[in-house]
């Protein structure tokens, strides 16, 4: 256990405590929350004693103020920023638009809080100039002129706040590899670097997990990171850390990457306006004295090599999709394992042959871009600083595509999981480190002075060890402190949990034959106001097919994941209270519908992860090799955490009330059922056949209402 406790630490804890006892009560609608104070003191201790605090804080604790206040006070004392990272934009906005303004009104000392964003969120003024002065792209040049005008009137140079089309943005956003940095004539006024400088002077930096993990990956490769080197971090929504780390510390190459390359570099088949950066460069080179040499090098070297590169790339991804289907993927969107079997089918052999051809095309493009770069450098054409940077960026992008392709197509390391996936519009080849925890332990937790990891769901039962192992905190045991804080909500009074004992597989027709009638009766009684959570897209589709028609007869609207972006669906759900929303993965968590708009959550199946997913298979295999049960040590804890998240959608405020019905009898019959149940807060619990259960639940709700 950490041992740095001392008088300074006590003084700091007292400062935090007095803020909560004296200042926070001054805010309007203040509610005293003992759990919040306890969490704030835990965070203060972690900062003062250089610990890593893992704190599960139930819904309604008031987590954000519990970490923002000690972080701010710590930053005032030490003159260093603290980085707060969230997974979702919603939480980031809540911090920036609600919690931080509130703190400004309560703190005696002014402070700076800056949002950290990735490069592609900022406009690059050098690129904007190039597009604006281009004769090659007249429509975009006109739009670029308008954008410049908006910026000159003081608009912030970030995408979310600018009126800009996708084609223009793809040419004018900032790009680390194409940036001239101090050599750029716009360096001082550059929006990105202005914000970076501001960030260095801030007390709080509000980031997101993707940016944080991208920063870790860049710094691990010796590149310049995005974020300053802070001493202290807070990771809210920390249960996402493993998944985001997998994405950013892994390797992948997709058809989408190739399409983006084509749109931004040069699209021989594109409309003039979508044709990319190389035509702009060509336009500039054609105005130089050395144009004949330069244009020959560009046209006969680089431009001529790109169509083949695109064509073979597309053929490769088509071949990859065929190989995935041939390997027995049950449906599009299912990840399959890449191993020697995968490449031993005729389709797989074809796919590998195409990958070799594609890599050869990449080498060709890279070398043509280098030739032109060299020629431009030798000629010392000052006006072409931008062109050099773009060519350098092109070289780096092709290099990265080739390196990822060659890494993923030859699965030869037991420390990586190799996989492929295809959907209707995309195909991806990827590799994920089997033990991302080791890298997080070394590259993320190790260098941090202190760290707070928090979420409403980190523990299985009352045990945090599963989470800690997954993210590498087991390798920092001597620095880890733990805290489990219950939600202040009254679940005994306000929540009903029903377990249907006669249903077990929503992917079968019998399930819906039994479930349809009782569920429709329930929905009629409730007037909609229900989420139905599924564990796969197949069961989502089946539920939609079964319920669409009868629901429309009841005048209840059916909203379904996939119809529209999740945020829009949620807005619709809140607006139209007579609705049923069917959601798969993204609706199990992070979704907040407060009040009577959501009275019922239906969980169709216990959320065990798909057993044939490559990562799940690899983790299970490794545990079994170590003599451990993969069910007990991996699948069960994963499912319990997910189940807790699904249950957590119901009660989002002190006054919320409603029911969760689980339509999976395994919760009742199987020996592991009690482990799921004991992970939930104590509430009214019943089990029985669905037809009786829905009546009991409605009776409970009405009794409660009267
Ligand atoms: S400093 Fe870099 S990002 Fe900023 S305007 Fe110049 S080239 Fe663009």
XYZ file of C-alpha atoms and ligand atoms in Angstrom:
714
model
C 0.000 0.000 0.000
C 1.156 3.563 -0.600
C 3.005 5.063 2.309
C 3.419 8.734 1.474
C 0.729 9.930 3.827
C 1.965 12.934 5.751
C 0.975 16.320 7.134
C 0.866 17.941 3.665
C -1.520 15.306 2.497
C -3.784 15.892 5.530
C -3.812 19.643 4.896
C -4.781 19.025 1.286
C -7.579 16.644 2.283
C -8.918 19.269 4.683
C -8.970 21.863 1.913
C -11.003 19.521 -0.263
C -13.340 18.630 2.600
C -14.006 22.267 3.465
C -14.792 23.073 -0.169
C -17.472 20.386 -0.154
C -18.856 21.408 3.224
C -18.703 25.170 2.815
C -18.714 26.072 -0.863
C -20.815 23.430 -2.586
C -23.876 24.058 -0.383
C -23.960 27.571 -1.881
C -24.992 26.223 -5.259
C -28.691 26.239 -6.230
C -30.584 22.916 -5.733
C -27.751 21.552 -3.596
C -28.248 17.993 -2.312
C -25.904 16.619 0.296
C -24.272 13.393 -0.948
C -22.008 11.606 1.543
C -20.733 9.277 -1.213
C -19.592 12.282 -3.218
C -17.535 13.647 -0.344
C -16.056 10.214 0.289
C -15.038 9.923 -3.344
C -13.578 13.451 -3.382
C -11.429 12.651 -0.337
C -10.278 9.411 -1.994
C -9.292 11.370 -5.115
C -7.506 13.976 -2.963
C -5.581 11.220 -1.190
C -4.588 9.632 -4.505
C -3.277 12.976 -5.766
C -1.439 13.802 -2.565
C 0.023 10.356 -2.001
C 0.772 9.461 -5.634
C -1.612 6.533 -5.757
C -3.668 4.966 -8.482
C -7.234 5.030 -7.212
C -9.813 2.685 -8.716
C -13.202 3.885 -7.606
C -16.561 2.476 -8.565
C -19.197 5.079 -7.803
C -22.849 4.164 -8.373
C -25.171 6.273 -10.522
C -26.091 9.509 -8.763
C -22.890 9.846 -6.693
C -21.959 13.077 -8.446
C -18.644 11.717 -9.679
C -17.607 14.643 -11.832
C -17.497 17.218 -9.039
C -15.942 14.594 -6.770
C -12.873 14.509 -9.008
C -12.916 17.999 -10.541
C -12.650 19.810 -7.202
C -9.577 17.960 -5.830
C -7.916 18.040 -9.267
C -8.361 21.770 -9.525
C -7.104 22.419 -5.996
C -4.136 20.129 -6.669
C -3.356 21.959 -9.893
C -3.469 25.344 -8.111
C -0.930 24.042 -5.609
C 1.435 22.365 -8.058
C 1.111 24.555 -11.162
C 0.594 21.534 -13.410
C -2.429 20.511 -15.448
C -4.536 17.460 -14.685
C -5.972 15.583 -17.653
C -9.559 14.408 -17.326
C -10.528 11.859 -19.935
C -14.014 10.607 -20.805
C -15.217 8.055 -23.314
C -18.277 9.864 -24.604
C -18.778 13.294 -26.064
C -21.843 13.676 -23.822
C -19.815 13.503 -20.655
C -17.129 15.747 -22.107
C -19.786 18.338 -22.905
C -21.338 17.993 -19.469
C -17.956 18.727 -17.874
C -17.251 21.708 -20.120
C -20.715 23.214 -20.234
C -22.112 22.425 -16.795
C -19.634 21.336 -14.121
C -16.738 23.623 -14.993
C -18.888 26.799 -15.236
C -20.365 25.850 -11.856
C -16.890 25.525 -10.375
C -15.890 28.885 -11.815
C -18.741 30.433 -9.870
C -17.643 28.752 -6.621
C -13.830 28.906 -6.775
C -12.146 32.021 -5.498
C -9.281 31.637 -7.929
C -9.817 31.844 -11.717
C -8.698 28.846 -13.756
C -8.375 27.583 -17.305
C -9.992 24.427 -18.616
C -9.246 23.433 -22.213
C -10.764 20.737 -24.392
C -8.108 18.595 -26.065
C -8.924 17.523 -29.597
C -7.219 15.447 -32.264
C -5.505 17.082 -35.266
C -8.307 16.497 -37.743
C -10.675 18.673 -35.693
C -8.731 21.866 -36.528
C -8.558 23.820 -39.739
C -5.054 24.125 -41.199
C -4.593 27.698 -42.442
C -1.815 26.733 -44.830
C -3.993 24.126 -46.504
C -6.910 26.529 -46.547
C -4.743 29.101 -48.380
C -3.742 26.500 -50.967
C -7.304 25.492 -51.727
C -8.445 29.109 -51.813
C -5.818 30.077 -54.368
C -6.376 27.015 -56.523
C -7.673 27.377 -60.073
C -7.989 23.625 -60.263
C -10.853 23.414 -57.787
C -12.990 26.511 -58.411
C -16.016 25.495 -56.334
C -13.957 24.458 -53.359
C -11.778 27.557 -53.755
C -14.920 29.641 -53.477
C -16.073 27.760 -50.365
C -12.580 28.072 -48.894
C -12.798 31.849 -49.404
C -16.064 31.946 -47.485
C -14.570 29.860 -44.719
C -11.598 32.238 -44.457
C -14.012 35.098 -44.077
C -15.897 33.344 -41.282
C -12.580 32.698 -39.543
C -11.470 36.292 -39.939
C -14.623 37.337 -38.063
C -13.397 35.364 -35.070
C -14.970 31.899 -35.479
C -13.047 29.183 -33.636
C -11.047 27.077 -36.088
C -12.598 23.761 -35.191
C -14.831 21.687 -37.376
C -17.829 21.475 -35.020
C -18.171 25.275 -35.074
C -17.618 25.928 -38.779
C -19.910 25.853 -41.808
C -17.857 23.550 -44.022
C -18.635 20.725 -46.444
C -17.063 17.258 -46.147
C -15.055 17.544 -49.399
C -13.534 20.865 -48.329
C -12.814 19.647 -44.811
C -11.000 16.578 -46.132
C -8.528 18.969 -47.816
C -8.151 21.650 -45.152
C -8.073 19.879 -41.802
C -4.795 19.829 -39.902
C -2.642 16.727 -40.249
C 0.330 15.970 -38.051
C 2.367 14.506 -40.905
C 1.648 17.398 -43.272
C 2.354 20.156 -40.771
C 5.342 22.457 -41.223
C 5.208 23.477 -37.562
C 7.600 26.385 -36.819
C 8.410 26.679 -40.553
C 4.775 27.385 -41.342
C 3.996 31.070 -41.945
C 0.766 30.595 -39.963
C 2.392 28.949 -36.947
C 1.697 31.792 -34.500
C -1.959 32.154 -35.422
C -2.538 28.422 -36.068
C -5.667 27.318 -34.180
C -4.209 23.973 -33.243
C -0.970 25.326 -31.811
C -2.737 28.205 -30.088
C -4.911 25.665 -28.312
C -1.903 23.473 -27.521
C -0.192 26.482 -25.896
C -3.379 27.255 -24.000
C -3.499 23.633 -22.857
C -0.018 23.891 -21.332
C -1.200 26.836 -19.233
C -4.475 25.210 -18.164
C -5.328 23.709 -14.816
C -7.691 21.168 -16.374
C -7.474 19.501 -19.780
C -10.614 17.716 -20.894
C -9.753 14.899 -23.290
C -11.243 11.610 -24.400
C -9.964 8.052 -24.172
C -9.302 7.753 -27.918
C -7.096 10.818 -27.874
C -5.325 9.645 -24.728
C -4.614 6.198 -26.194
C -3.572 7.705 -29.547
C -1.145 9.850 -27.528
C 0.210 6.767 -25.738
C 0.682 4.987 -29.085
C 2.460 7.997 -30.656
C 4.810 8.474 -27.721
C 5.565 4.722 -27.663
C 6.702 5.034 -31.295
C 8.972 7.924 -30.422
C 6.705 10.483 -32.107
C 5.576 13.759 -30.639
C 2.384 13.190 -28.668
C -0.773 15.268 -28.633
C -1.082 15.909 -24.910
C 1.376 17.599 -22.583
C 3.132 15.405 -20.071
C 0.882 15.641 -17.051
C 1.549 14.328 -13.597
C -2.021 13.330 -12.841
C -4.912 11.828 -14.735
C -8.568 11.048 -14.184
C -10.246 8.471 -16.415
C -13.998 8.661 -16.112
C -16.035 5.929 -17.848
C -12.933 3.855 -17.106
C -14.678 0.578 -17.972
C -13.969 1.431 -21.636
C -10.227 1.620 -21.212
C -9.384 -1.904 -22.385
C -11.517 -1.656 -25.515
C -10.140 1.766 -26.521
C -6.582 0.630 -25.808
C -7.182 -2.425 -28.011
C -8.196 -0.134 -30.869
C -5.288 2.262 -30.544
C -2.456 -0.020 -29.506
C -3.422 -2.575 -32.133
C -2.814 -2.499 -35.904
C -5.421 -2.433 -38.663
C -5.942 -1.606 -42.313
C -9.326 -1.193 -43.948
C -11.028 -0.430 -47.218
C -12.184 2.774 -45.492
C -8.519 3.785 -45.029
C -7.919 3.283 -48.737
C -11.023 5.284 -49.654
C -10.011 8.168 -47.393
C -6.541 8.138 -48.928
C -8.061 8.297 -52.386
C -10.375 11.170 -51.513
C -7.675 13.291 -49.916
C -4.685 12.506 -52.146
C -5.914 11.951 -55.671
C -9.033 10.349 -57.059
C -8.644 9.724 -60.807
C -12.337 8.972 -61.099
C -13.553 11.672 -58.727
C -15.429 14.803 -59.631
C -13.010 17.689 -59.917
C -14.005 18.918 -56.468
C -13.233 15.603 -54.810
C -10.025 15.017 -56.674
C -7.624 15.492 -53.742
C -4.311 17.147 -52.913
C -2.148 16.108 -55.801
C -4.085 18.134 -58.407
C -3.544 21.166 -56.172
C 0.160 20.465 -56.067
C 0.202 19.995 -59.822
C -1.461 23.362 -60.222
C 1.287 25.007 -58.155
C 4.128 23.195 -59.888
C 2.805 24.202 -63.294
C 3.465 27.839 -62.328
C 7.162 27.317 -61.591
C 10.068 27.729 -63.983
C 11.036 24.104 -63.548
C 7.558 22.944 -64.483
C 8.477 20.555 -67.275
C 10.823 18.457 -65.055
C 8.540 18.622 -62.061
C 5.375 17.772 -63.954
C 7.082 14.899 -65.699
C 8.173 13.506 -62.345
C 4.680 13.971 -60.909
C 2.732 12.702 -63.918
C 5.002 9.861 -65.011
C 5.956 8.790 -61.511
C 3.365 9.370 -58.848
C 0.104 10.023 -60.681
C 0.558 7.103 -63.025
C 1.200 4.687 -60.160
C -1.888 5.526 -58.130
C -4.685 3.914 -60.210
C -2.991 0.487 -59.958
C -2.463 0.978 -56.239
C -6.184 1.714 -55.779
C -7.328 -1.099 -58.022
C -5.242 -3.829 -56.429
C -6.159 -2.492 -52.967
C -9.846 -2.797 -53.780
C -9.306 -6.272 -55.213
C -7.500 -7.239 -52.033
C -10.409 -6.156 -49.836
C -12.875 -7.908 -52.127
C -10.730 -11.057 -51.819
C -10.591 -10.603 -48.054
C -14.383 -10.417 -47.876
C -14.685 -13.610 -49.953
C -12.187 -15.360 -47.668
C -14.140 -14.275 -44.582
C -17.350 -15.670 -46.048
C -15.567 -18.870 -47.097
C -14.229 -19.288 -43.550
C -17.804 -19.676 -42.299
C -18.615 -16.253 -40.794
C -22.256 -16.528 -39.823
C -23.104 -13.027 -41.019
C -21.523 -9.794 -42.187
C -19.985 -7.883 -39.305
C -18.738 -11.024 -37.522
C -15.011 -10.963 -36.786
C -13.133 -14.099 -37.794
C -9.744 -15.342 -36.643
C -6.863 -15.108 -39.091
C -4.724 -18.197 -38.809
C -3.117 -20.679 -41.168
C -6.524 -22.356 -41.822
C -7.878 -19.047 -43.049
C -5.235 -18.806 -45.746
C -5.473 -22.436 -46.804
C -8.722 -22.044 -48.720
C -8.489 -21.036 -52.410
C -10.007 -17.673 -51.423
C -7.451 -17.245 -48.631
C -4.550 -18.055 -50.955
C -5.898 -15.542 -53.441
C -6.177 -12.948 -50.729
C -2.553 -13.381 -49.685
C -1.363 -13.206 -53.271
C -3.273 -9.941 -53.695
C -1.762 -8.579 -50.493
C 1.724 -9.155 -51.909
C 0.794 -7.428 -55.155
C -0.707 -4.553 -53.249
C 2.384 -4.148 -51.075
C 4.476 -3.953 -54.280
C 2.207 -1.162 -55.588
C 2.595 0.650 -52.284
C 6.377 0.510 -52.582
C 6.099 1.957 -56.029
C 3.905 4.862 -54.892
C 6.173 5.530 -51.950
C 9.279 5.635 -54.064
C 7.620 7.905 -56.684
C 6.555 10.306 -53.922
C 10.086 10.288 -52.509
C 11.549 11.088 -55.960
C 9.322 14.115 -56.322
C 10.041 15.179 -52.759
C 13.775 14.970 -53.434
C 13.468 16.991 -56.612
C 11.468 19.703 -54.868
C 13.947 19.813 -52.003
C 16.904 20.132 -54.396
C 15.225 22.978 -56.230
C 14.647 24.826 -52.931
C 11.385 26.293 -54.131
C 10.279 28.322 -51.158
C 6.675 28.424 -52.282
C 6.577 24.657 -52.109
C 7.056 24.175 -48.383
C 3.415 23.093 -48.281
C 3.919 20.688 -51.196
C 6.874 19.094 -49.436
C 4.844 18.609 -46.296
C 1.990 17.039 -48.259
C 4.381 14.676 -50.033
C 5.990 13.731 -46.749
C 2.534 13.049 -45.342
C 1.715 10.893 -48.379
C 4.911 8.878 -47.911
C 4.140 8.329 -44.215
C 0.577 7.251 -44.944
C 1.627 4.715 -47.564
C 4.366 3.434 -45.272
C 1.875 2.985 -42.474
C -0.610 1.186 -44.773
C 2.104 -1.187 -45.958
C 3.447 -1.847 -42.493
C -0.045 -2.610 -41.142
C -0.857 -4.841 -44.116
C 2.340 -6.840 -43.806
C 1.996 -7.099 -40.039
C -1.599 -8.357 -40.081
C -1.469 -10.674 -43.095
C 1.232 -12.908 -41.571
C -0.120 -13.982 -38.181
C 2.986 -15.259 -36.504
C 3.082 -14.014 -32.918
C 1.297 -15.606 -29.973
C 1.149 -12.194 -28.302
C -1.261 -10.851 -30.900
C -4.761 -11.809 -32.002
C -5.184 -11.528 -35.773
C -8.636 -11.006 -37.199
C -10.684 -9.814 -40.163
C -14.179 -8.459 -40.525
C -16.361 -7.397 -43.433
C -19.563 -5.386 -43.559
C -21.653 -4.280 -46.530
C -19.409 -1.219 -47.098
C -16.094 -2.012 -45.520
C -13.565 -4.739 -44.795
C -10.815 -4.626 -42.179
C -7.761 -6.667 -41.433
C -6.458 -6.225 -37.891
C -4.269 -7.383 -35.040
C -4.861 -6.687 -31.353
C -2.349 -7.256 -28.552
C -3.498 -10.240 -26.509
C -2.469 -8.587 -23.288
C -3.061 -4.892 -23.685
C -2.787 -4.624 -19.899
C 0.988 -5.092 -20.023
C 1.354 -2.135 -22.365
C -0.994 0.035 -20.343
C 0.929 -0.838 -17.191
C 4.237 0.134 -18.784
C 3.287 3.058 -21.008
C 0.298 4.627 -19.296
C -0.019 3.831 -15.595
C 3.727 3.550 -15.029
C 4.725 7.129 -15.943
C 1.721 8.746 -14.197
C 2.330 10.395 -10.851
C -1.230 9.654 -9.807
C -4.274 8.337 -11.565
C -7.958 8.041 -10.777
C -9.978 5.484 -12.707
C -13.700 5.651 -12.135
C -17.019 4.388 -13.489
C -20.384 3.176 -12.235
C -19.484 -0.397 -13.229
C -16.013 -1.737 -12.586
C -16.613 -4.434 -9.974
C -17.880 -7.968 -10.233
C -19.676 -8.540 -6.962
C -17.584 -6.319 -4.722
C -14.356 -7.312 -6.389
C -12.303 -5.059 -8.680
C -9.617 -7.612 -9.504
C -11.097 -8.665 -12.863
C -11.025 -5.073 -14.098
C -7.582 -4.424 -12.670
C -6.131 -7.447 -14.405
C -7.705 -6.574 -17.743
C -6.082 -3.126 -17.822
C -2.745 -4.007 -16.247
C -3.310 -2.513 -12.806
C -2.412 -5.872 -11.250
C 1.141 -4.936 -12.228
C 0.956 -1.829 -10.009
C -0.565 -3.430 -6.925
C 1.628 -1.510 -4.511
C 0.259 1.802 -5.806
C -3.416 0.878 -6.155
C -6.081 2.045 -3.706
C -9.704 0.936 -4.118
C -13.099 2.267 -3.254
C -16.646 1.009 -3.895
C -19.403 3.551 -3.364
C -23.046 2.550 -3.612
C -25.537 4.601 -5.544
C -27.541 6.912 -3.270
C -30.749 5.908 -5.138
C -33.418 3.912 -3.337
C -33.634 0.754 -5.472
C -35.640 -1.149 -2.831
C -38.400 1.385 -3.174
C -38.116 2.215 -6.861
C -36.939 -0.805 -8.848
C -38.555 -4.122 -9.726
C -36.517 -6.978 -11.152
C -38.458 -9.824 -12.787
C -36.894 -13.015 -14.139
C -38.919 -14.999 -16.705
C -38.448 -18.686 -16.005
C -39.988 -19.979 -19.243
C -37.888 -18.278 -21.938
C -34.378 -18.915 -23.091
C -33.303 -17.980 -26.578
C -34.514 -14.866 -28.403
C -32.990 -16.154 -31.643
C -35.590 -18.928 -31.856
C -39.140 -18.645 -33.124
C -40.535 -20.395 -29.965
C -39.185 -17.565 -27.832
C -41.303 -15.009 -29.625
C -44.308 -17.312 -29.791
C -44.313 -17.336 -25.992
C -43.103 -13.823 -25.352
C -45.025 -11.739 -27.893
C -48.431 -11.659 -26.266
C -47.317 -10.895 -22.687
C -44.844 -8.280 -23.889
C -47.441 -6.541 -26.047
C -49.841 -6.501 -23.093
C -47.081 -5.002 -20.935
C -46.245 -2.353 -23.531
C -49.893 -1.458 -23.847
C -50.177 -1.033 -20.074
C -47.056 1.095 -19.958
C -47.911 3.033 -23.121
C -44.429 2.277 -24.556
C -41.674 3.872 -22.413
C -39.546 0.745 -22.786
C -36.056 -0.288 -23.904
C -35.564 -3.783 -25.268
C -31.878 -4.748 -25.109
C -30.585 -7.546 -27.311
C -27.140 -9.131 -27.452
C -26.859 -9.503 -31.226
C -28.069 -7.895 -34.410
C -29.745 -11.160 -35.419
C -31.985 -11.093 -32.352
C -32.531 -7.353 -32.803
C -33.844 -8.008 -36.302
C -36.035 -10.877 -35.138
C -37.524 -8.769 -32.347
C -38.270 -5.992 -34.832
C -39.940 -8.399 -37.255
C -42.105 -9.886 -34.513
C -43.134 -6.648 -32.852
C -43.429 -4.088 -35.658
C -46.918 -4.889 -36.857
C -48.685 -5.503 -33.502
C -47.043 -2.399 -32.019
C -48.326 -0.204 -34.816
C -51.828 -1.529 -34.088
C -51.378 -0.461 -30.473
C -50.227 2.975 -31.573
C -46.774 2.407 -30.084
C -43.848 3.605 -32.109
C -40.988 1.205 -32.784
C -37.488 2.687 -32.804
C -34.655 0.402 -33.687
C -30.873 0.726 -33.543
C -29.522 1.125 -37.053
C -32.468 3.228 -38.293
C -30.668 6.434 -37.326
C -27.629 7.465 -35.254
C -28.091 6.437 -31.578
C -28.265 10.062 -30.352
C -31.094 10.838 -32.749
C -33.008 7.684 -31.765
C -32.739 8.656 -28.132
C -34.038 12.142 -28.831
C -37.006 10.610 -30.636
C -37.575 8.227 -27.734
C -37.620 11.082 -25.237
C -39.880 13.180 -27.448
C -42.409 10.453 -28.187
C -43.140 8.708 -24.901
C -45.288 6.005 -26.601
C -42.274 4.202 -27.972
C -40.314 0.995 -27.702
C -36.614 1.313 -28.495
C -34.798 -1.876 -29.502
C -31.047 -1.582 -29.083
C -28.037 -3.868 -29.227
C -24.517 -2.957 -28.073
C -24.584 0.833 -27.778
C -27.797 1.025 -25.725
C -26.587 -1.175 -22.870
C -24.673 1.705 -21.346
C -24.002 5.427 -21.416
C -27.646 6.090 -22.274
C -29.503 8.377 -19.947
C -33.305 8.685 -20.042
C -34.379 10.349 -16.827
C -37.931 10.239 -15.418
C -41.112 8.557 -16.606
C -40.044 8.442 -20.261
C -38.337 5.146 -19.459
C -40.254 2.812 -17.132
C -39.145 -0.604 -18.296
C -35.977 -2.283 -19.541
C -36.326 -5.711 -21.156
C -33.134 -7.773 -21.273
C -33.634 -10.556 -23.786
C -30.550 -12.603 -22.952
C -27.689 -12.662 -20.479
C -24.945 -10.693 -22.213
C -22.193 -13.278 -22.593
C -19.780 -12.244 -25.316
C -19.897 -14.105 -28.623
C -17.712 -17.185 -27.922
C -16.259 -17.367 -31.418
C -15.018 -13.788 -31.484
C -11.235 -14.014 -32.089
C -10.319 -11.973 -29.002
C -12.671 -13.909 -26.738
C -11.335 -17.204 -28.102
C -7.730 -16.142 -27.613
C -8.286 -14.942 -24.029
C -10.166 -18.132 -23.175
C -7.476 -20.305 -24.725
C -4.748 -18.569 -22.765
C -6.628 -19.006 -19.468
C -7.260 -22.689 -20.161
C -3.563 -23.146 -20.976
C -2.794 -21.606 -17.585
C -5.113 -24.162 -15.956
C -7.913 -21.662 -15.251
C -11.545 -21.915 -16.238
C -12.174 -19.402 -19.001
C -15.852 -19.310 -18.082
C -15.212 -18.375 -14.450
C -12.307 -16.051 -15.083
C -13.356 -14.323 -18.289
C -16.797 -14.953 -19.745
C -18.779 -14.775 -16.517
C -17.233 -11.566 -15.101
C -17.519 -9.883 -18.531
C -21.202 -10.794 -18.719
C -21.919 -9.663 -15.149
C -20.401 -6.245 -15.828
C -22.459 -5.874 -18.989
C -25.594 -7.041 -17.177
C -25.059 -4.418 -14.488
C -24.747 -1.780 -17.213
C -28.025 -2.880 -18.820
C -29.803 -2.847 -15.457
C -28.338 0.579 -14.776
C -30.327 2.157 -17.653
C -33.498 2.109 -15.534
C -32.937 4.361 -12.537
C -31.194 7.582 -13.493
C -32.405 9.958 -10.776
C -33.660 9.974 -7.206
C -37.265 10.018 -8.442
C -37.030 7.425 -11.230
C -38.910 4.176 -10.824
C -39.624 1.184 -13.005
C -38.896 -2.426 -13.858
C -36.236 -4.562 -15.452
C -37.486 -7.870 -16.867
C -34.901 -10.483 -17.828
C -36.219 -12.858 -20.487
C -33.557 -15.505 -19.972
C -34.367 -18.376 -17.613
C -30.676 -19.201 -17.183
C -30.666 -16.427 -14.606
C -33.070 -18.558 -12.571
C -31.973 -22.105 -13.381
C -28.205 -22.001 -13.775
C -25.728 -22.215 -10.914
C -24.167 -18.898 -11.960
C -27.526 -17.049 -11.761
C -26.977 -15.880 -8.171
C -23.679 -14.258 -9.152
C -25.518 -12.027 -11.618
C -28.219 -11.231 -9.094
C -25.880 -10.447 -6.233
C -24.069 -7.929 -8.436
C -27.234 -5.782 -8.556
C -28.501 -3.459 -5.847
C -31.190 -4.902 -3.546
C -34.638 -4.277 -5.057
C -38.029 -5.980 -5.441
C -37.316 -9.313 -7.087
C -39.709 -11.856 -8.564
C -39.392 -14.881 -10.831
C -42.071 -16.719 -12.786
C -43.566 -17.394 -16.181
C -43.609 -14.264 -18.308
C -47.402 -14.114 -18.593
C -47.776 -13.878 -14.805
C -44.654 -11.812 -14.305
C -45.794 -8.909 -16.468
C -49.077 -8.725 -14.520
C -47.244 -8.762 -11.225
C -44.871 -6.049 -12.427
C -47.699 -3.795 -13.546
C -49.514 -4.389 -10.259
C -46.327 -3.401 -8.422
C -45.995 -0.265 -10.504
C -49.635 0.715 -10.017
C -49.517 -0.068 -6.306
C -46.546 2.147 -6.129
C -48.320 4.853 -8.034
C -51.448 4.860 -5.864
S 1.213 25.087 -38.194
Fe 0.669 23.167 -39.186
S -1.516 22.887 -38.779
Fe -1.009 24.999 -38.316
S -1.497 26.091 -40.163
Fe 0.665 25.571 -40.281
S 0.763 23.636 -41.363
Fe -1.334 23.945 -40.720
